[in-house]
Amino acid sequence: MRKALITTFHQQRHTMIRQSSIIALAVTLMAGSAASSSFAGEVTDEQRKKIIDAAPEKAPAEVKQPRRLLVFSRTTGYRHSSIPQGVEAMKILGEKSKAFTIEHSEDPAIFTAEKLKSFDAVLFLNTTGDPAPDEAQRKALEDFVRGGKGIAGIHAATDAGYNWPTYGEMMGGYFDGHPWHEKVTLKVEDPDHALCKCFKGDHLEVVDEIYQFRDKPYSRQNLHILTSLNTKLTNMEKGGIKRKDGDFAVSWIREFGKGRVFYCSLGHREEIYWNPVVLEHYLAGLQYAFGDLKADATPSAEKAIKEVSHYQIGQPRDAFERLEGIVRTSLDDETKRAALEKQLVAVMADPNTTFEGKQFVARQLWIIGSDASVPTLAKMLDDDEMNDLARYAMERMSSKSVDDALIAALKSTQGRNRLGVISTIGRRGHEGAEEALMALAKNNDETGQAAVNALGLIASPKAARILNALPLNQSHVADALLQCGDAMLESGDAQPAKDIYQKVFNAGDLPKAPRIAALRGLISADPAGTVPLVAELLESDDAAMQEAAARFVRQIDDEQLINGFAEKLPSLPASSQALLIAGLSESGSGTLGPAFIKAMEHGTPAVRMAAYEGLARLQNPANAVPPLIKAAATANGEEAKAAESALTRMRGQSVADALAAAASDGSVNERTTAIEIIAARKDSSAAPALAKAAAGGGDIGVRVAALKALRVVGGAEEYPAVVNVFVTENDEQVVNNARAALVTIARRMNDDEAAAKPLADAMSSADDAKKADLLAALGSFDGDTAGLAMITAYGSNSPSVQDAAVRAMSGSNNTHVIDTLRKVAASGNDKHRALALRGAVKLIPRSSIKPEAKIDILAQMLKDTDDVNEKKMIVSSLAQVPHQKSLGLAKSLAQDESLKNEAEQAARQIEAALSQPPVATASHGQDRVGYAFDGNAGTRWDTGTPMRPGMWFMIDFHAPRTVSKITLDTRGSSGDFPRGYEVYAGDNAGNLGNPVVKSNDGSPVTVITFEKPVTAQFIKIVQTGSVDGLFWSIHEMTIE
Amino acid sequence: MNQRKRSTISRRRFVKGAAASTLAAPWIIPAASLGNANVVAPSERITLGLIGCGGMGNSNLGAFLGQNDCQVLAVCDVDQNHLERTRNRVNNHYKADVCKGYGDFRELIARDDIDTILLCTPDHWHSIPAITAAKAGKDIYGEKPFSHSHEEGVAMCNALERYGRIWQTGSWQRSLENFRRGAELVRNGRIGKIQLVEVGLPTGTTEQPSDQPTAPPPHLNYDMWVGPAPYRPFIAKRLHFNWRWQMDYGGGQMLDWVGHHNDIAHWGCGFDYTSPVETEATGEWLNNHVWNHPYKYLVTNTYADGTVIKMGSGHYYPMGTKWIGDAGWIFVNRGGVLQASSPDILKEEIGPNEIHLPRSPGHQRQFLDCVKSRRTTLTPGEVAHRSATPGHLGMVALRTGRKIKFDPDAQKIIGDDTAQRLLGNAFRAPWSL
């Protein structure tokens, strides 16, 4: 059995109350359960005192008779914890103002006609779910209100009765989420309204849940909105916002039958019930529901329309915005739309409506107008001031009544108004208006021209017939005819279209522009049949027709016809040759190649230039490469450049293949040109041909060009061939270019060990001279293989090989040879010592060993030499190892008079490096890295793409530094914190070893603390988590 | 309603031609057509008439005055002060009284000796002069956005096509290397398949002027200035430059810039000849008696291949175009900005058989070259119309609060008569399309 909870509040002074409490007790007994006051106790004394203090002394309206309010708070869904405070507030509100007394119930059994009789209004206080499950209960309440009583709702009263449509209609809306629970500003829409005087102004700031209502049944067309959310002062980026009209009403009233409704969505939080302004609003609302307080309940839409109709420039325009929103929401509800349209049309018809008001309404009718608007709008067509507005509203409506009204208006209107009507008929494309327009079209004036133009816009066969009967000596008639022709052609009616085009084209009295347009039509309608005409025009001396014929050739989608034109090129005047080449080339068809080549070989300079540009645009032009290469190799400067440009830009594998073939065939000059073009095209598909051209036996110039080109396009495939040239060739120029090529290709291969191997292997069988070449190349590689080969060569008995090895090692970037270089520097011959020392001091700062170790080595080297120049070199190397220790060493060396300058310079350099601000780099968002350190939490670094494992953020202190804690502040985009991370620390950015911190845990402020402080030049944070849809961001980063 | 059944008239080979032309590298001006590089015979010069002598008119005019194969013969404006200032500028440049002034564009277009029109009027005055000029056989350099309404844009495309005219739009970012290179990398898949493009446009003004209507000044033909747009009483603050804040004359910052950063977005995505299939928008409007435009807006356009282009005011994105693919992103903006998720992307070479977007010798220069060669420009009419379409659809989505479905071939809104209406509006008499 359902437990009934009934609480009565006795007010000893009032006998009425005693009577009703007896009734209430009876209800309780009927329900078979003991009455209990389960909530009263939950309101603390302190809260009660706050409510008593806040409640108004005086009701806004005179109490005509003692009023009884049923406070009903049944919940079958979410139960608000503030219900007891709400009930208590209602009790005190009534007591203190003496405006009413209450009875509280949660039992829907109270909804019978009999029991409701003793109440003046029912308040749904935070009801949720199903307030009245029984059909009879529902009807009793509906009848209660319809019969002239009141109903009120607070907060969740709209989160109830979803399966009781009349309840939703009556209460005014259904809850649809509460995007906000924060301090917001409400707009008092009507500050002078009887229920809004409590706000003493036009706004209220309040902290509470703010409701959003479903599109139905909430409507400003039914409700008189009292307060709403001021969206301009509210965060509108919140999740869950669904309404598109920005309309978030908070409180309202409406009439329902003979009864009255008041609703206010405030009332989620307990403290709302001791907010004096809200209590005053509740009280006024309840007095309205009782019938004590008279108030204007005109629906807001109607109010806005009235305001708009009176609008004059300079007045507030809130009503415009509201009405636009109402129009938008009416679009999905035919009943609402029709009702709104009716009201708007009435405003339009009202002679008292201002021009600005009508202009605005016309725009709304443009959106929602229908047949219902037409009689009113049609009357305005002969009003000089209103014609434009009426057409603005009507022109887009799909309605026969608009067509009829416009045709009628052709007769009733004059002058400018009639021109407007004609324009609108034309733009509507009204098939059926042709005859009405025909009479006007014959006029040789502005009206006639407008009618002809309209017939062109209608472009029906009938319009064409009428236009065909007019004298064809003016452009506008021709244009209208051409529009008809285009429409016919589009709908597959080629013959009549062609007739029109032919007629316009032949009309010699017309200016050239429409005849040119007719030519376009002729070519589109019958490409094959027009070939002789196009050819004739191209041969004529009419420049405009030449241009047009050449341009419209592109209308022809038939390769054979296009090639037919191309074949005619040599017989055409030079001026049209260039234009025709331009026109034809936009098809990109490779079969045009031979014709263009012929033009290039035999044309005038302008034609030749057009031919190069034309060839450049072709795809796989047949047989074009050899003659172009010839031109590029032999023509004068400008033409050679144009030929090169064409060769570089032509697309297609056949072009690449032909260039590859040309690289190995033809004169030296041509082969070289072909090879250079391949490089310019960056065409790696031709690389094998280049490797062949580079191989032994051929012309040195060609081989050098091929090697140079291989630097651009060569890959791992060509590498062995280049190495082979390098190993076997003796010509210095070839060897040097081969070395440059193999080094560049190896860099692209990005595998120094593999690249160095064939060179190292070749060492054993090479003679001394070749060994020197090989070593020069090996010096360019990093890694063990190259390092070992150089070290081994240094052990050779041959002084020239030893020499080459020292030179290679000292010039290299290979840190594997540092120890050997140090040995040479300590014990080799003088020439080697100098070279080796230079090499060693260059390599030591770059090596991956710890800075302290580098400094130790350099210090040792200083001890090992007495030569001042060598010492100076070592000091300059020391300058490149920023560290406190190197700084100390440099400073102490400055005591030595002979090293003073260099050591001081080194100390300055180290200090500068140490005091340099740290720099940060990141895998993503490098341009925004600075925002993580700009002291502004409003800006951020972010990855610009959802966080994924492997994303990183690295800091380079330039020298080791001790770090104990890193803080990543992401509060500005609180979802963007790392979901997991690893922190690395080290002195070699390329190898930071194992992570020093690992975590699977981040938060809007992520604090990374190290077990013990780390000292390192580089700190790198690597993302290990991932979240779809969220970037990784850092608003501010601090390092301690 | 018997509205037209078709959208643009057949392009046939034109589309293919334009696509093929994208492989162009440096534009070579045939030497013979230029004669001596410094002196061009008057008979060889391309003659030009400027319509609209405001900020953009004068800015473009400067570029054309600098081309020695171009001769400015006439200028036109409804504001006598603007007109005289600009006419004097031209005459001072040529050191001769060679430039004639007009108050009515129709008189300027009627001159047979003018080859090309430089069209720099406010948006509501784009379509009528453009179509009039096309019908008179002129080639046109016109400012963006291509048209004030979508329907006018379709009509303009048809007229340009029908009369075989050369058109270049003032979407000059296509002539700058950083935009070209960024778009080319995207077009060739260097950041993978494009998922999302973020297009950042400026935030519109939120100033609330309280200026009252006055009588128009005597040097202004105000009735002509209003032209085909609904009549409103004269308020100076609604004219020069500021017309864009009133939707009857302009399209706010969204339509002002849709022809720049969205145009670039389209270029990179290969959307030069298509439009979105779906559009949604949210925004906030400034609404006072002087101005009325969405100052804050976010438009989401979805294309047939699933690509989403989001176009938003400064509240949402920094200015520029950011293509986000499944293998990285590329961002371009004015000031030569070209950035990528990884520096390696920017080092990428474009192979000989890939798509090469054309390098431009300068936006105005390229127009003159195409006038001579009759080749298609970098930003021909339909390309510009397609670049602006997402803005037009965005406005409709904002006005109706609805998700719009669009057919890019028929260029019609699908299944929503209300939204379809808003793609165009009636003209004030006596003007018509």
mmCIF file of N, CA and C in Angstrom, chain A residues 327 330-331 334 337-338 340-342 344-345 361-375 377 390 392-399 401-402 428, chain B residues 417-418 421-422:
data_model
loop_
_atom_site.group_PDB
_atom_site.id
_atom_site.type_symbol
_atom_site.label_atom_id
_atom_site.label_comp_id
_atom_site.label_asym_id
_atom_site.label_seq_id
_atom_site.Cartn_x
_atom_site.Cartn_y
_atom_site.Cartn_z
ATOM 1 N N VAL A 327 9.164 33.200 -34.801
ATOM 2 C CA VAL A 327 9.003 32.751 -36.189
ATOM 3 C C VAL A 327 9.775 31.459 -36.394
ATOM 4 N N SER A 330 8.129 28.556 -34.787
ATOM 5 C CA SER A 330 6.820 28.207 -35.369
ATOM 6 C C SER A 330 6.972 27.341 -36.613
ATOM 7 N N LEU A 331 8.198 27.290 -37.177
ATOM 8 C CA LEU A 331 8.385 26.599 -38.453
ATOM 9 C C LEU A 331 8.042 25.119 -38.370
ATOM 10 N N GLU A 334 2.696 23.485 -37.621
ATOM 11 C CA GLU A 334 1.806 24.139 -38.585
ATOM 12 C C GLU A 334 0.750 24.998 -37.880
ATOM 13 N N ARG A 337 2.438 28.124 -36.754
ATOM 14 C CA ARG A 337 2.824 28.957 -37.889
ATOM 15 C C ARG A 337 1.608 29.698 -38.445
ATOM 16 N N ALA A 338 0.511 28.944 -38.605
ATOM 17 C CA ALA A 338 -0.692 29.539 -39.184
ATOM 18 C C ALA A 338 -1.221 30.650 -38.275
ATOM 19 N N LEU A 340 0.461 32.445 -36.157
ATOM 20 C CA LEU A 340 1.385 33.575 -36.198
ATOM 21 C C LEU A 340 1.209 34.361 -37.500
ATOM 22 N N GLU A 341 1.062 33.625 -38.590
ATOM 23 C CA GLU A 341 0.897 34.296 -39.881
ATOM 24 C C GLU A 341 -0.336 35.197 -39.857
ATOM 25 N N LYS A 342 -1.411 34.664 -39.265
ATOM 26 C CA LYS A 342 -2.656 35.424 -39.197
ATOM 27 C C LYS A 342 -2.421 36.748 -38.458
ATOM 28 N N LEU A 344 0.430 38.313 -38.066
ATOM 29 C CA LEU A 344 1.335 39.176 -38.815
ATOM 30 C C LEU A 344 0.619 39.861 -39.979
ATOM 31 N N VAL A 345 -0.246 39.109 -40.652
ATOM 32 C CA VAL A 345 -0.981 39.688 -41.775
ATOM 33 C C VAL A 345 -1.874 40.821 -41.281
ATOM 34 N N VAL A 361 7.778 42.942 -40.732
ATOM 35 C CA VAL A 361 6.771 41.880 -40.886
ATOM 36 C C VAL A 361 6.880 41.241 -42.274
ATOM 37 N N ALA A 362 7.136 42.061 -43.303
ATOM 38 C CA ALA A 362 7.283 41.530 -44.663
ATOM 39 C C ALA A 362 8.408 40.489 -44.699
ATOM 40 N N ARG A 363 9.474 40.788 -43.986
ATOM 41 C CA ARG A 363 10.588 39.832 -43.929
ATOM 42 C C ARG A 363 10.185 38.528 -43.258
ATOM 43 N N GLN A 364 9.336 38.621 -42.239
ATOM 44 C CA GLN A 364 8.906 37.401 -41.552
ATOM 45 C C GLN A 364 7.978 36.594 -42.459
ATOM 46 N N LEU A 365 7.161 37.306 -43.230
ATOM 47 C CA LEU A 365 6.264 36.603 -44.148
ATOM 48 C C LEU A 365 7.045 35.968 -45.295
ATOM 49 N N TRP A 366 8.174 36.574 -45.657
ATOM 50 C CA TRP A 366 9.095 35.966 -46.634
ATOM 51 C C TRP A 366 9.433 34.547 -46.163
ATOM 52 N N ILE A 367 9.534 34.388 -44.834
ATOM 53 C CA ILE A 367 9.910 33.082 -44.278
ATOM 54 C C ILE A 367 8.682 32.179 -44.092
ATOM 55 N N ILE A 368 7.605 32.707 -43.484
ATOM 56 C CA ILE A 368 6.497 31.808 -43.105
ATOM 57 C C ILE A 368 5.187 32.074 -43.845
ATOM 58 N N GLY A 369 5.193 33.020 -44.771
ATOM 59 C CA GLY A 369 3.930 33.377 -45.423
ATOM 60 C C GLY A 369 3.352 32.247 -46.264
ATOM 61 N N SER A 370 2.028 32.275 -46.447
ATOM 62 C CA SER A 370 1.354 31.267 -47.277
ATOM 63 C C SER A 370 0.137 31.923 -47.925
ATOM 64 N N ASP A 371 -0.694 31.095 -48.525
ATOM 65 C CA ASP A 371 -1.916 31.602 -49.153
ATOM 66 C C ASP A 371 -2.656 32.605 -48.288
ATOM 67 N N ALA A 372 -2.628 32.362 -46.993
ATOM 68 C CA ALA A 372 -3.399 33.213 -46.083
ATOM 69 C C ALA A 372 -2.954 34.673 -46.147
ATOM 70 N N SER A 373 -1.708 34.904 -46.536
ATOM 71 C CA SER A 373 -1.209 36.286 -46.586
ATOM 72 C C SER A 373 -1.545 36.977 -47.898
ATOM 73 N N VAL A 374 -1.833 36.173 -48.917
ATOM 74 C CA VAL A 374 -1.855 36.730 -50.263
ATOM 75 C C VAL A 374 -2.891 37.849 -50.457
ATOM 76 N N PRO A 375 -4.151 37.669 -50.007
ATOM 77 C CA PRO A 375 -5.120 38.759 -50.266
ATOM 78 C C PRO A 375 -4.626 40.105 -49.739
ATOM 79 N N LEU A 377 -1.467 41.036 -49.042
ATOM 80 C CA LEU A 377 -0.258 41.482 -49.736
ATOM 81 C C LEU A 377 -0.607 41.969 -51.149
ATOM 82 N N ALA A 390 5.562 44.103 -50.299
ATOM 83 C CA ALA A 390 4.605 43.025 -50.611
ATOM 84 C C ALA A 390 5.294 41.961 -51.458
ATOM 85 N N TYR A 392 8.497 41.407 -51.577
ATOM 86 C CA TYR A 392 9.510 40.749 -50.739
ATOM 87 C C TYR A 392 8.862 39.569 -50.013
ATOM 88 N N ALA A 393 7.650 39.810 -49.516
ATOM 89 C CA ALA A 393 6.949 38.750 -48.780
ATOM 90 C C ALA A 393 6.452 37.643 -49.715
ATOM 91 N N MET A 394 6.018 38.015 -50.914
ATOM 92 C CA MET A 394 5.322 37.056 -51.785
ATOM 93 C C MET A 394 6.220 36.264 -52.729
ATOM 94 N N GLU A 395 7.306 36.870 -53.174
ATOM 95 C CA GLU A 395 8.002 36.348 -54.347
ATOM 96 C C GLU A 395 8.378 34.876 -54.231
ATOM 97 N N ARG A 396 8.711 34.444 -53.016
ATOM 98 C CA ARG A 396 9.207 33.062 -52.857
ATOM 99 C C ARG A 396 8.130 32.041 -52.516
ATOM 100 N N MET A 397 6.900 32.495 -52.299
ATOM 101 C CA MET A 397 5.865 31.539 -51.871
ATOM 102 C C MET A 397 5.472 30.622 -53.020
ATOM 103 N N SER A 398 5.445 29.298 -52.770
ATOM 104 C CA SER A 398 4.948 28.420 -53.834
ATOM 105 C C SER A 398 3.436 28.364 -53.712
ATOM 106 N N SER A 399 2.787 29.234 -54.407
ATOM 107 C CA SER A 399 1.341 29.315 -54.247
ATOM 108 C C SER A 399 0.734 29.848 -55.540
ATOM 109 N N SER A 401 -2.067 31.177 -55.724
ATOM 110 C CA SER A 401 -2.759 32.440 -55.472
ATOM 111 C C SER A 401 -1.807 33.624 -55.659
ATOM 112 N N VAL A 402 -0.507 33.418 -55.423
ATOM 113 C CA VAL A 402 0.455 34.494 -55.678
ATOM 114 C C VAL A 402 0.534 34.752 -57.180
ATOM 115 N N ARG A 428 9.888 34.336 -60.453
ATOM 116 C CA ARG A 428 9.160 33.136 -60.028
ATOM 117 C C ARG A 428 9.126 32.098 -61.138
ATOM 118 N N ASP B 417 10.979 23.821 -48.031
ATOM 119 C CA ASP B 417 10.542 24.954 -48.848
ATOM 120 C C ASP B 417 10.894 26.279 -48.183
ATOM 121 N N THR B 418 10.769 26.314 -46.864
ATOM 122 C CA THR B 418 11.060 27.566 -46.151
ATOM 123 C C THR B 418 12.515 27.958 -46.359
ATOM 124 N N ARG B 421 13.361 29.205 -49.844
ATOM 125 C CA ARG B 421 12.959 30.594 -50.095
ATOM 126 C C ARG B 421 14.089 31.563 -49.763
ATOM 127 N N LEU B 422 14.808 31.250 -48.686
ATOM 128 C CA LEU B 422 15.757 32.225 -48.154
ATOM 129 C C LEU B 422 17.042 32.299 -48.971
#
